[in-house]
CSV table of C-alpha atoms in Angstrom, one decimal:
chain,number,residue,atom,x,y,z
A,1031,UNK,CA,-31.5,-76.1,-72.7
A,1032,UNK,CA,-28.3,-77.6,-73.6
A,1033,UNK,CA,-29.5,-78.0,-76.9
A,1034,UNK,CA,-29.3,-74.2,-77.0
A,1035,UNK,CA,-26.4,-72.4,-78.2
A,1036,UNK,CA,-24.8,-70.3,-75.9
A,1037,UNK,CA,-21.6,-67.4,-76.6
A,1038,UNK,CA,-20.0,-66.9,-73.1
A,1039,UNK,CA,-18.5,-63.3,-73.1
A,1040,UNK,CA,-14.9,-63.5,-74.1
A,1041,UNK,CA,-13.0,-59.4,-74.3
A,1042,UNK,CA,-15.4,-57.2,-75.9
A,1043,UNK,CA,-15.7,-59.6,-78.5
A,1044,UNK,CA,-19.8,-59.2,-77.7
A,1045,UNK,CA,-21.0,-58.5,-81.3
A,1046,UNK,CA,-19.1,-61.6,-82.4
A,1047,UNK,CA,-20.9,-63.9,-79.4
A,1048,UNK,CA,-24.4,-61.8,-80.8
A,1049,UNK,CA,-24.4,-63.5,-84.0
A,1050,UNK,CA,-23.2,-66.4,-83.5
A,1051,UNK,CA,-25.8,-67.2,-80.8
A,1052,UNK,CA,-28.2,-65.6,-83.1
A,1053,UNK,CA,-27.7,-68.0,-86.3
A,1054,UNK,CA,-27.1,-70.9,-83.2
A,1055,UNK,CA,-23.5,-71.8,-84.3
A,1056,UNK,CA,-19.5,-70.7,-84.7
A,1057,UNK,CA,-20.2,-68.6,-87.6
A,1058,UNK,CA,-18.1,-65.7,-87.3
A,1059,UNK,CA,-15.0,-65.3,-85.8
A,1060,UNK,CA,-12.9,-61.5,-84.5
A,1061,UNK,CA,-10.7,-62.6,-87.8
A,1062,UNK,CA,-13.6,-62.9,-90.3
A,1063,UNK,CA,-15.4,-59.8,-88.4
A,1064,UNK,CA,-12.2,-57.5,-88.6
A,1065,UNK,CA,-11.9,-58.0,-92.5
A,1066,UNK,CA,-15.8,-56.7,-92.9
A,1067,UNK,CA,-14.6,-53.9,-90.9
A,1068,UNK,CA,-11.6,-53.1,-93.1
A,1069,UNK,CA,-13.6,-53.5,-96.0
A,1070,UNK,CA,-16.0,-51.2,-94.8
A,1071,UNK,CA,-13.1,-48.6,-93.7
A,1072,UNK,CA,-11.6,-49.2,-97.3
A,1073,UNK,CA,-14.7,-47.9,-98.7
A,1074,UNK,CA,-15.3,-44.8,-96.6
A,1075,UNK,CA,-11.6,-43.6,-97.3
A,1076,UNK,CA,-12.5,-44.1,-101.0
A,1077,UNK,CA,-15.5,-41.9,-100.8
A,1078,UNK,CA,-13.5,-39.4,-99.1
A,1079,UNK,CA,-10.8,-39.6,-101.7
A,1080,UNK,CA,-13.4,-38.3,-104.5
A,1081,UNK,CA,-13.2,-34.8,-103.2
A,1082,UNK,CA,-9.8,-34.7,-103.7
A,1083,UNK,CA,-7.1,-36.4,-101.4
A,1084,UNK,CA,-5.7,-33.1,-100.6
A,1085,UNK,CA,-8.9,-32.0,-98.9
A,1086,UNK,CA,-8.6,-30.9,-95.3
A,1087,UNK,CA,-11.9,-33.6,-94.7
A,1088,UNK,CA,-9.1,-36.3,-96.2
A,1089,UNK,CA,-6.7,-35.3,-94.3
A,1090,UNK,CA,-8.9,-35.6,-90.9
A,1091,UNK,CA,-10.3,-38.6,-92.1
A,1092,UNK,CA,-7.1,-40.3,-92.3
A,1093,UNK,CA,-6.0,-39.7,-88.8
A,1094,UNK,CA,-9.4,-40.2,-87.4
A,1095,UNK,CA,-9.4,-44.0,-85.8
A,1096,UNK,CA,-12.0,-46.8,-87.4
A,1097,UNK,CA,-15.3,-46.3,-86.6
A,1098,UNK,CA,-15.9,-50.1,-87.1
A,1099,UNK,CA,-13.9,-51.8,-84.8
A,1100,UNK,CA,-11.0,-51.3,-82.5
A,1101,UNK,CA,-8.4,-53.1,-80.5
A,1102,UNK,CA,-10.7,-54.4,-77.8
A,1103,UNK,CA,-13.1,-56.4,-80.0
A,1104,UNK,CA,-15.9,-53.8,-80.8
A,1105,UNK,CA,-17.8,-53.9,-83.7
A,1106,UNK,CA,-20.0,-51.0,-85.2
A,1107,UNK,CA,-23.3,-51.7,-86.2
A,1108,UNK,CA,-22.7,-51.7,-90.0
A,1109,UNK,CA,-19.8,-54.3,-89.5
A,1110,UNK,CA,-22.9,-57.1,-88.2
A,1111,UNK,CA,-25.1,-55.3,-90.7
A,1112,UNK,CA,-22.4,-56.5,-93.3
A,1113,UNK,CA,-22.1,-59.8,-91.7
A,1114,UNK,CA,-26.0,-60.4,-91.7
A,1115,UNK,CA,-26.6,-60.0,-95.2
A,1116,UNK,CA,-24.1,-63.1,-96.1
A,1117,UNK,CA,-27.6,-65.1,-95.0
A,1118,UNK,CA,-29.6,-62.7,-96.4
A,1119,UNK,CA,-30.7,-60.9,-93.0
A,1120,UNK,CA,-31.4,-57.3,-92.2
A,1121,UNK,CA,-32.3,-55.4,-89.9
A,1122,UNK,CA,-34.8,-52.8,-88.9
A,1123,UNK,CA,-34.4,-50.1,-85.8
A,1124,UNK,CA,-37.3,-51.1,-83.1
A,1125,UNK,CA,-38.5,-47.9,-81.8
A,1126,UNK,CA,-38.2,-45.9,-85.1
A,1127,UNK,CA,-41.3,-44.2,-86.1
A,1128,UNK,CA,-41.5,-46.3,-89.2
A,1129,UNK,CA,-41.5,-49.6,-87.6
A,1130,UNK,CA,-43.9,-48.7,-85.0
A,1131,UNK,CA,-46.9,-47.9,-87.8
A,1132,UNK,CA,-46.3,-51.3,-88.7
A,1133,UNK,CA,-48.2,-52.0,-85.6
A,1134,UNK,CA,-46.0,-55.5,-85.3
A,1135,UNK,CA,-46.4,-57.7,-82.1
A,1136,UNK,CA,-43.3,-58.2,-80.9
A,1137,UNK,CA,-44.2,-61.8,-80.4
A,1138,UNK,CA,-44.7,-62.4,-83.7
A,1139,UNK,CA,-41.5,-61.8,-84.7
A,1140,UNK,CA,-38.1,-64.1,-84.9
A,1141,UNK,CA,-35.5,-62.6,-83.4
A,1142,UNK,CA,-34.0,-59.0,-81.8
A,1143,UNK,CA,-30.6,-57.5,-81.5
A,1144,UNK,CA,-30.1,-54.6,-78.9
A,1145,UNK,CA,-27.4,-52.6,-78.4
A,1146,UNK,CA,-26.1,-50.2,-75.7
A,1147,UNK,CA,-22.6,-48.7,-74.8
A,1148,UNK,CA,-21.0,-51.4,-77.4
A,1149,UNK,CA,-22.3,-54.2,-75.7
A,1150,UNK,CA,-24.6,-56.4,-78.1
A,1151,UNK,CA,-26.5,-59.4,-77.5
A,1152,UNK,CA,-29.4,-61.3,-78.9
A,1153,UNK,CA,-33.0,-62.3,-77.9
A,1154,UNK,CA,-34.4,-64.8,-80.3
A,1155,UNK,CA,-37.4,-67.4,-80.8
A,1156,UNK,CA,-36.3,-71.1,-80.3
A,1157,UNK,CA,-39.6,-73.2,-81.2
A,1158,UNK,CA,-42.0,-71.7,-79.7
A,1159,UNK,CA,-40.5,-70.1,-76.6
A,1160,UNK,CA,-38.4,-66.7,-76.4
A,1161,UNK,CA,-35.0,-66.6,-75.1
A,1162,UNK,CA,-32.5,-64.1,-74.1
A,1163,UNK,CA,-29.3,-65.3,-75.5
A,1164,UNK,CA,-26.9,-62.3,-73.7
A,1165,UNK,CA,-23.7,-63.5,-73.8
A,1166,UNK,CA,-23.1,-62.0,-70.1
A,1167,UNK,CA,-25.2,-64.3,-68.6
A,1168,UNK,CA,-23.8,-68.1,-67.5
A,1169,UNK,CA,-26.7,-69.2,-69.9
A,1170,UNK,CA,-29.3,-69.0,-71.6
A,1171,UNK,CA,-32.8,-67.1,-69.8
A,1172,UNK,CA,-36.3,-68.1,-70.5
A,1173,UNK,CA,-38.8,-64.9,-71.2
A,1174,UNK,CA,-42.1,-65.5,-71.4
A,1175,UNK,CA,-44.6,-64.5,-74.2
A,1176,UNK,CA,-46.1,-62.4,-71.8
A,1177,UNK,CA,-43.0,-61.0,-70.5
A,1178,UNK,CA,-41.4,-59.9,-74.1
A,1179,UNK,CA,-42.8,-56.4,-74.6
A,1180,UNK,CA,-42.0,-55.6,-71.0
A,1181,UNK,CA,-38.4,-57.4,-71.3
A,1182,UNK,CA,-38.4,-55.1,-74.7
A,1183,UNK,CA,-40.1,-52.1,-73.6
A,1184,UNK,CA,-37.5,-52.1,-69.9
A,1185,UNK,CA,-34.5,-52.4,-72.9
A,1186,UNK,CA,-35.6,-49.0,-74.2
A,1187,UNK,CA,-36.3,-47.2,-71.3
A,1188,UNK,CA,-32.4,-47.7,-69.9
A,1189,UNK,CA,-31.3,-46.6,-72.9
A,1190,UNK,CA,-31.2,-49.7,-75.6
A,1191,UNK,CA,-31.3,-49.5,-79.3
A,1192,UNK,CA,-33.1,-52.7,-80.5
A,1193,UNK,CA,-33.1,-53.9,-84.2
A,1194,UNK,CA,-35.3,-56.4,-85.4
A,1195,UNK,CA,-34.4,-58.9,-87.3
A,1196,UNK,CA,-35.5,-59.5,-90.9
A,1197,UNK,CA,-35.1,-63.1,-92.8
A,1198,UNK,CA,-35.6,-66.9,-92.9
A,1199,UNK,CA,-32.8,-67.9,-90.2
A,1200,UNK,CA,-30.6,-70.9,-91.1
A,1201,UNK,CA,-32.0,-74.4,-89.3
A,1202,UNK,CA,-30.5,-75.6,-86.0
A,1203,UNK,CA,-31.4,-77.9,-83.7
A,1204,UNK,CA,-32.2,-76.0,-81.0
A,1205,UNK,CA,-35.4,-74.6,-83.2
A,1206,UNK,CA,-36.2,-78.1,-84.3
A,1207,UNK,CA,-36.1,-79.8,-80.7
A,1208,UNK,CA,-38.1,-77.2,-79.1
A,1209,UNK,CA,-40.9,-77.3,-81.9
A,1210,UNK,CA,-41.6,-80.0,-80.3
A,1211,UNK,CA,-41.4,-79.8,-76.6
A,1212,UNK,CA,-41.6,-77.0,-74.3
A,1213,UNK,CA,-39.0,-76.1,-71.6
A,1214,UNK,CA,-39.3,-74.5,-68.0
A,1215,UNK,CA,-36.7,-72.7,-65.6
A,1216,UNK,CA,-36.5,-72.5,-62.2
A,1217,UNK,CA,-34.2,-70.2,-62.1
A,1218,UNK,CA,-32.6,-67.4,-63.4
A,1219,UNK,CA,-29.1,-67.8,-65.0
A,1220,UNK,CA,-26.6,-65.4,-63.2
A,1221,UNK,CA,-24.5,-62.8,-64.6
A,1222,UNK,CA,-20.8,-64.2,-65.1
A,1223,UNK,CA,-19.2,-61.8,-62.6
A,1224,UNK,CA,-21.8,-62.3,-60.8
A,1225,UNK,CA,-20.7,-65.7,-59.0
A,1226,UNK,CA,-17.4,-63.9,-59.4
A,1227,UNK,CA,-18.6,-61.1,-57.1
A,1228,UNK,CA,-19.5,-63.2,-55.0
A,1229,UNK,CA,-17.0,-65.6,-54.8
A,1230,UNK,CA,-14.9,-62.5,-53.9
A,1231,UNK,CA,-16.6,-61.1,-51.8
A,1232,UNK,CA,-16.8,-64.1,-49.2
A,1233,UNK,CA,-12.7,-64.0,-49.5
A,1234,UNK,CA,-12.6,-60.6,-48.9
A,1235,UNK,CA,-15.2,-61.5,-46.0
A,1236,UNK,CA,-13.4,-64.3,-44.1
A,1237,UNK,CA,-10.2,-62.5,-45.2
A,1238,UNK,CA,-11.5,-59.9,-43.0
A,1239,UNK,CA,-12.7,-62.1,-40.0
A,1240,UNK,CA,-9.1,-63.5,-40.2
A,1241,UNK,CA,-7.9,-60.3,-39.7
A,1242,UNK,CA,-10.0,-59.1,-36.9
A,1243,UNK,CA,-8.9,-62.8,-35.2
A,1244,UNK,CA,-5.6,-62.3,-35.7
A,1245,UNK,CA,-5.7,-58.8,-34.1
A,1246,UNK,CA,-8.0,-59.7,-30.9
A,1247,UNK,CA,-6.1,-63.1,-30.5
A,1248,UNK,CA,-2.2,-62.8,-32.1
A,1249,UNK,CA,-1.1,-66.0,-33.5
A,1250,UNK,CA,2.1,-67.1,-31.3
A,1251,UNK,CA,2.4,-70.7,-31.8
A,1252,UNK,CA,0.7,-71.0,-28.3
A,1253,UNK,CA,-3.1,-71.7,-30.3
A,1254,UNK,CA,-2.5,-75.4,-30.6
A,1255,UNK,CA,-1.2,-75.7,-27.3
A,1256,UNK,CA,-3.8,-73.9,-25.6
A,1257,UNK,CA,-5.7,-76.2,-27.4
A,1258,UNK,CA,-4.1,-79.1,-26.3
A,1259,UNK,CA,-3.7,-78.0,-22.9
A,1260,UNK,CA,-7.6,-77.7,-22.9
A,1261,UNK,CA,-8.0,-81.2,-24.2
A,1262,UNK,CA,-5.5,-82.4,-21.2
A,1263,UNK,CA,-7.5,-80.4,-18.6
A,1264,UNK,CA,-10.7,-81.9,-19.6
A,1265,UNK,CA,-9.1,-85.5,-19.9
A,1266,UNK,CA,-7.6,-84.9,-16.9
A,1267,UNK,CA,-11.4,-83.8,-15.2
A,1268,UNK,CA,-12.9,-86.9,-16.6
A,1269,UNK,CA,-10.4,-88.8,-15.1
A,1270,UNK,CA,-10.8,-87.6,-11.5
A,1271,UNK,CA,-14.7,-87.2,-11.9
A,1272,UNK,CA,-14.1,-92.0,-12.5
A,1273,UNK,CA,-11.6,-91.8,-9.8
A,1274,UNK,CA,-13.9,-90.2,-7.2
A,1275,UNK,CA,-16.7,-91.8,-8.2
A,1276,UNK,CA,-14.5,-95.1,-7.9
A,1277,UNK,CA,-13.9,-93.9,-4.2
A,1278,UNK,CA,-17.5,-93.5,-3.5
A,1279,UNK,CA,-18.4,-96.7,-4.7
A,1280,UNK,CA,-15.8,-98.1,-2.1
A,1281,UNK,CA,-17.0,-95.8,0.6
A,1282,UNK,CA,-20.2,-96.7,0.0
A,1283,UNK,CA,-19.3,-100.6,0.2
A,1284,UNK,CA,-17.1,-100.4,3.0
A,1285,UNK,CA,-19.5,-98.6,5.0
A,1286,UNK,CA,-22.5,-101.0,4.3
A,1287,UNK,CA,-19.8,-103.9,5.5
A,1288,UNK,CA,-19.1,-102.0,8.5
A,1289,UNK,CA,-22.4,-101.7,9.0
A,1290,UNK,CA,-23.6,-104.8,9.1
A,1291,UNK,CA,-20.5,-106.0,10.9
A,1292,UNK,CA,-21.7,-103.3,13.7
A,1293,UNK,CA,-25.2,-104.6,13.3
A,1294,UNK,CA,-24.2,-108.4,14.4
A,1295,UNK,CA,-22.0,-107.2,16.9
A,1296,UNK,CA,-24.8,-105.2,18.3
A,1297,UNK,CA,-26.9,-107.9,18.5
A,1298,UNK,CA,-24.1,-110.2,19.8
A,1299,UNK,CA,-23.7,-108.2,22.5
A,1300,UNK,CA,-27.4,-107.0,23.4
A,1301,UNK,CA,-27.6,-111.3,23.9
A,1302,UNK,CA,-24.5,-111.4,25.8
A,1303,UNK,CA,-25.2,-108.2,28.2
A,1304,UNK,CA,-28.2,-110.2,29.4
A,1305,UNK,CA,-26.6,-112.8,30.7
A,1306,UNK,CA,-23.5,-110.8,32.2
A,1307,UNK,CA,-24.6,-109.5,35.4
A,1308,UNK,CA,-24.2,-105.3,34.9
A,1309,UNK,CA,-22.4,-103.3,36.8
A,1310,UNK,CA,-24.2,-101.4,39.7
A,1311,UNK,CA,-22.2,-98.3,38.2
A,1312,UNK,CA,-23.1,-99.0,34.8
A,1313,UNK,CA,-26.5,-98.4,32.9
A,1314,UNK,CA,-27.5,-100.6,30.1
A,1315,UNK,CA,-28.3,-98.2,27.7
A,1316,UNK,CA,-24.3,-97.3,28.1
A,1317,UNK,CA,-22.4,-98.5,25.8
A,1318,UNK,CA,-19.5,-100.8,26.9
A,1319,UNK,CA,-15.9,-99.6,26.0
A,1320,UNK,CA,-13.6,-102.6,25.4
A,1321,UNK,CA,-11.4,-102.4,28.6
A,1322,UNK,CA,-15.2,-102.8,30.7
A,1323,UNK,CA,-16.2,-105.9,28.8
A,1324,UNK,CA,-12.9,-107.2,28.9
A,1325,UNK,CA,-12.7,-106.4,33.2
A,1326,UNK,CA,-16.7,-108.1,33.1
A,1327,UNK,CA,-15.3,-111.3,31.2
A,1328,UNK,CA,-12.2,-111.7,33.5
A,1329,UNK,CA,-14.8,-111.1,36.8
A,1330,UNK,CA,-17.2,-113.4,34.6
A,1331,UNK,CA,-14.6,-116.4,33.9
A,1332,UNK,CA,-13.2,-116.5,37.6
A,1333,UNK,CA,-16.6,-117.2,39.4
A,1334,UNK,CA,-17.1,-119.4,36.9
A,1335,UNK,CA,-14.2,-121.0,38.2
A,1336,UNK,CA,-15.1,-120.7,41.7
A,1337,UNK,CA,-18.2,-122.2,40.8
A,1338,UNK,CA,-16.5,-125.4,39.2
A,1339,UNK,CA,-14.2,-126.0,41.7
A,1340,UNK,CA,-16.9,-126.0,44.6
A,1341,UNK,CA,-18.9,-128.4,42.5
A,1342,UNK,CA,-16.5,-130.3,42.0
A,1343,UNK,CA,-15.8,-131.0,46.1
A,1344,UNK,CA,-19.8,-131.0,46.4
A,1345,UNK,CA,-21.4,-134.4,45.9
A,1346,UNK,CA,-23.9,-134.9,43.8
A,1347,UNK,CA,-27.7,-136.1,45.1
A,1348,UNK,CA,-28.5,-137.1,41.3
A,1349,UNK,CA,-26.4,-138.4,38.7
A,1350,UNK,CA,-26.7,-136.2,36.1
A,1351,UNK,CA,-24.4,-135.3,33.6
A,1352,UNK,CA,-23.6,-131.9,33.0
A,1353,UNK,CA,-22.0,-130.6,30.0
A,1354,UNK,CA,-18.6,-129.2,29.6
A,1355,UNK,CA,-17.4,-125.9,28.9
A,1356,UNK,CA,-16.0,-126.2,25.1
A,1357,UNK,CA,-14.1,-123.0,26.1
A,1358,UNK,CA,-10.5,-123.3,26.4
A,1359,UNK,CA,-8.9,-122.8,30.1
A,1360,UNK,CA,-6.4,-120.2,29.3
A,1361,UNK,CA,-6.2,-117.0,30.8
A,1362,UNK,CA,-8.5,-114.8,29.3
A,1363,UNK,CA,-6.0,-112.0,29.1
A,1364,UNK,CA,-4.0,-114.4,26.7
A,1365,UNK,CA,-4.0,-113.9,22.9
A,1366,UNK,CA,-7.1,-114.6,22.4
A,1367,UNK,CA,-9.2,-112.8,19.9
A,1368,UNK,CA,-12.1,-110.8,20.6
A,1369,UNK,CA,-15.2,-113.4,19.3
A,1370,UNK,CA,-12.7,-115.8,20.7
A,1371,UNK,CA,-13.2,-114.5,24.0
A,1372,UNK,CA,-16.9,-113.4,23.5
A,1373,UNK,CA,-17.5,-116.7,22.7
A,1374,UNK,CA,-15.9,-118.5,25.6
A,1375,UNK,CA,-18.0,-115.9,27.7
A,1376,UNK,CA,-21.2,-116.9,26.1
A,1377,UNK,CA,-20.5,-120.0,26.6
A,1378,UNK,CA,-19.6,-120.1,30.4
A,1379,UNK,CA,-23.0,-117.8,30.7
A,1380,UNK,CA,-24.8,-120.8,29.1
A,1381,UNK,CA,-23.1,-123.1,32.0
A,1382,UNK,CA,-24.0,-121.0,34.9
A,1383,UNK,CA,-27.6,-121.1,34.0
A,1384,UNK,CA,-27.8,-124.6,33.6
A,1385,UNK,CA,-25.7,-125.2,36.6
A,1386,UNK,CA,-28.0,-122.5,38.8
A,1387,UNK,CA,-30.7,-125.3,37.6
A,1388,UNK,CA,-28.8,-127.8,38.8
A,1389,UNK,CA,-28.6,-126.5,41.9
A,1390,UNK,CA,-32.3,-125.6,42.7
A,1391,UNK,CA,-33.3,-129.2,41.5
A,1392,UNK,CA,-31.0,-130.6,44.2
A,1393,UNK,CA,-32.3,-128.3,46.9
């Protein structure tokens, strides 16, 4: 459709944008317009003048305003009449009794001008198709063959005058284009204060929304720090929620290490508590505080000792060698550490058993 002229509503300079989008070009302009009308006004004070200029209907006539135009733009009917006839045009009143013998499908005709309250605007046949050319609307609106006696018919009943239009139009290319090819529309052009309306109306909406904000929640400068200070908080969150996770992971690791450390040692010393003679006052299911196992080793290394000493004045009945402790001879409440002295006990265990062999292989 942007073949199509189109006359967007300027003023109320409606009956200019009428013709001009009827002939389909910038034919007329308010200048051109306003000298039909003073001709026209020019006229009708010179038929009043022939009954004398002294007449009281004169007189009246004279102060009377122009029936043909007026500051805002409006043009009478005769004034487009006027215009019309230039191109050799006229028109004829729709709905008079005249016109409607004729018994005329509207669809058979060219073009239409209504009227109503001074507004003026033009439906007209472009090829083959109907279009309603008001200048009110954004652009131009499709109307179906179908459609154009009700489109006409709904004009009347709120009130319309229409006028058809009589004549060969001048050529544009518009008419020529769309003899050949037929257009559709999706949808309807809007009114121009339409989008207007509406465009105001979602100001005045979040103008309103503003407002109620700004009542319930008083700007104070404090909105971007609250913000901020929300921001920190959940920084700050995120950060403690990695940190405590961090310190689980490390519980969790030192506790499998002290685990397995208490697993060995467990085992460590469910081997050496077999060896080490228990304590008449002591059950084995008990388990050993460090000041008992330390009193057990020192009881353990002296008879170990004892033991040593006496073989050593015994003599042997059979040469046989007879391994060494590897433990150090210190006293056993030296700094030595704890495997340090588990070990030496292990070890002196290990000795009394083979010497106790020794001994029943002698005897």
């Amino acid at each position: 459709m942007e073949s199509i002229f189109h006359e967007r509503q300027e003023g109320s300079l409606c009956a200019q944008h009428c013709l001009n989008n009827l002939l389909q070009g910038e034919y007329f302009s308010p200048v051109e317009l306003s000298s039909i009308a003073q001709q026209l006004d020019e006229e009708e004070r010179m038929r009043m003048a022939e009954g004398g200029v002294s007449s009281e209907e004169y007189r009246t006539f004279l102060q009377q305003p122009s029936v043909n135009m007026d500051d805002s733009g409006f043009f009478s009917i005769q004034v487009i009449s006027n215009a019309l006839k230039v191109w050799g045009l006229e028109l004829i009143l729709f709905n008079s009794p005249e016109y409607q013998r004729l018994g005329i499908d509207p669809i058979n005709e060219k073009s239409f001008i209504c009227n109503y309250k001074e507004h003026w605007f033009t439906v007209r046949k472009l090829g083959k198709q109907w279009f309603n050319l008001n200048s009110l609307l954004m652009g131009p609106e499709l109307i179906s063959d179908t459609y154009l006696a009700l489109f006409l018919a709904q004009l009347q009943q709120e009130g319309y005058s229409i006028f058809v239009v009589k004549g060969d139009l001048p050529d544009c290319e518009a008419d020529q284009l769309l003899q050949m090819i037929r257009v559709q529309q999706m949808q309807r052009p809007k009114l121009i204060g339409e989008e207007a309306a509406q465009s105001r109306d979602q100001r005045l909406l979040r103008s309103d929304v503003d407002q109620a904000i700004e009542v319930n929640h008083p700007f104070d400068g404090t909105g971007m720090l609250d913000e901020d200070e929300e921001n920190f908080q959940r920084a700050l969150a995120l950060s403690r929620q990695e940190i405590d996770m961090e310190d689980e992971e490390a519980d969790l690791r030192r506790a499998i290490q002290l685990s397995m450390q208490g697993s060995r040692q467990s085992e460590f010393l469910d081997s050496l508590s077999q060896n080490v003679p228990q304590s008449p006052h002591t059950s084995q299911t008990d388990p050993l505080s460090s000041e008992e196992l330390r009193r057990r080793r020192r009881v353990h290394f002296e008879k170990q000792q004892q033991q040593l000493q006496q073989q050593d004045q015994t003599p042997k009945l059979h040469d046989k060698p007879t391994l060494t402790s590897s433990s150090p001879q210190a006293d056993p409440d030296g700094d030595m550490s704890e495997e340090d002295m588990l070990q030496a006990a292990m070890n002196m265990s290990l000795e009394s058993v083979r010497n106790d062999l020794n001994t029943e292989e002698e005897k």
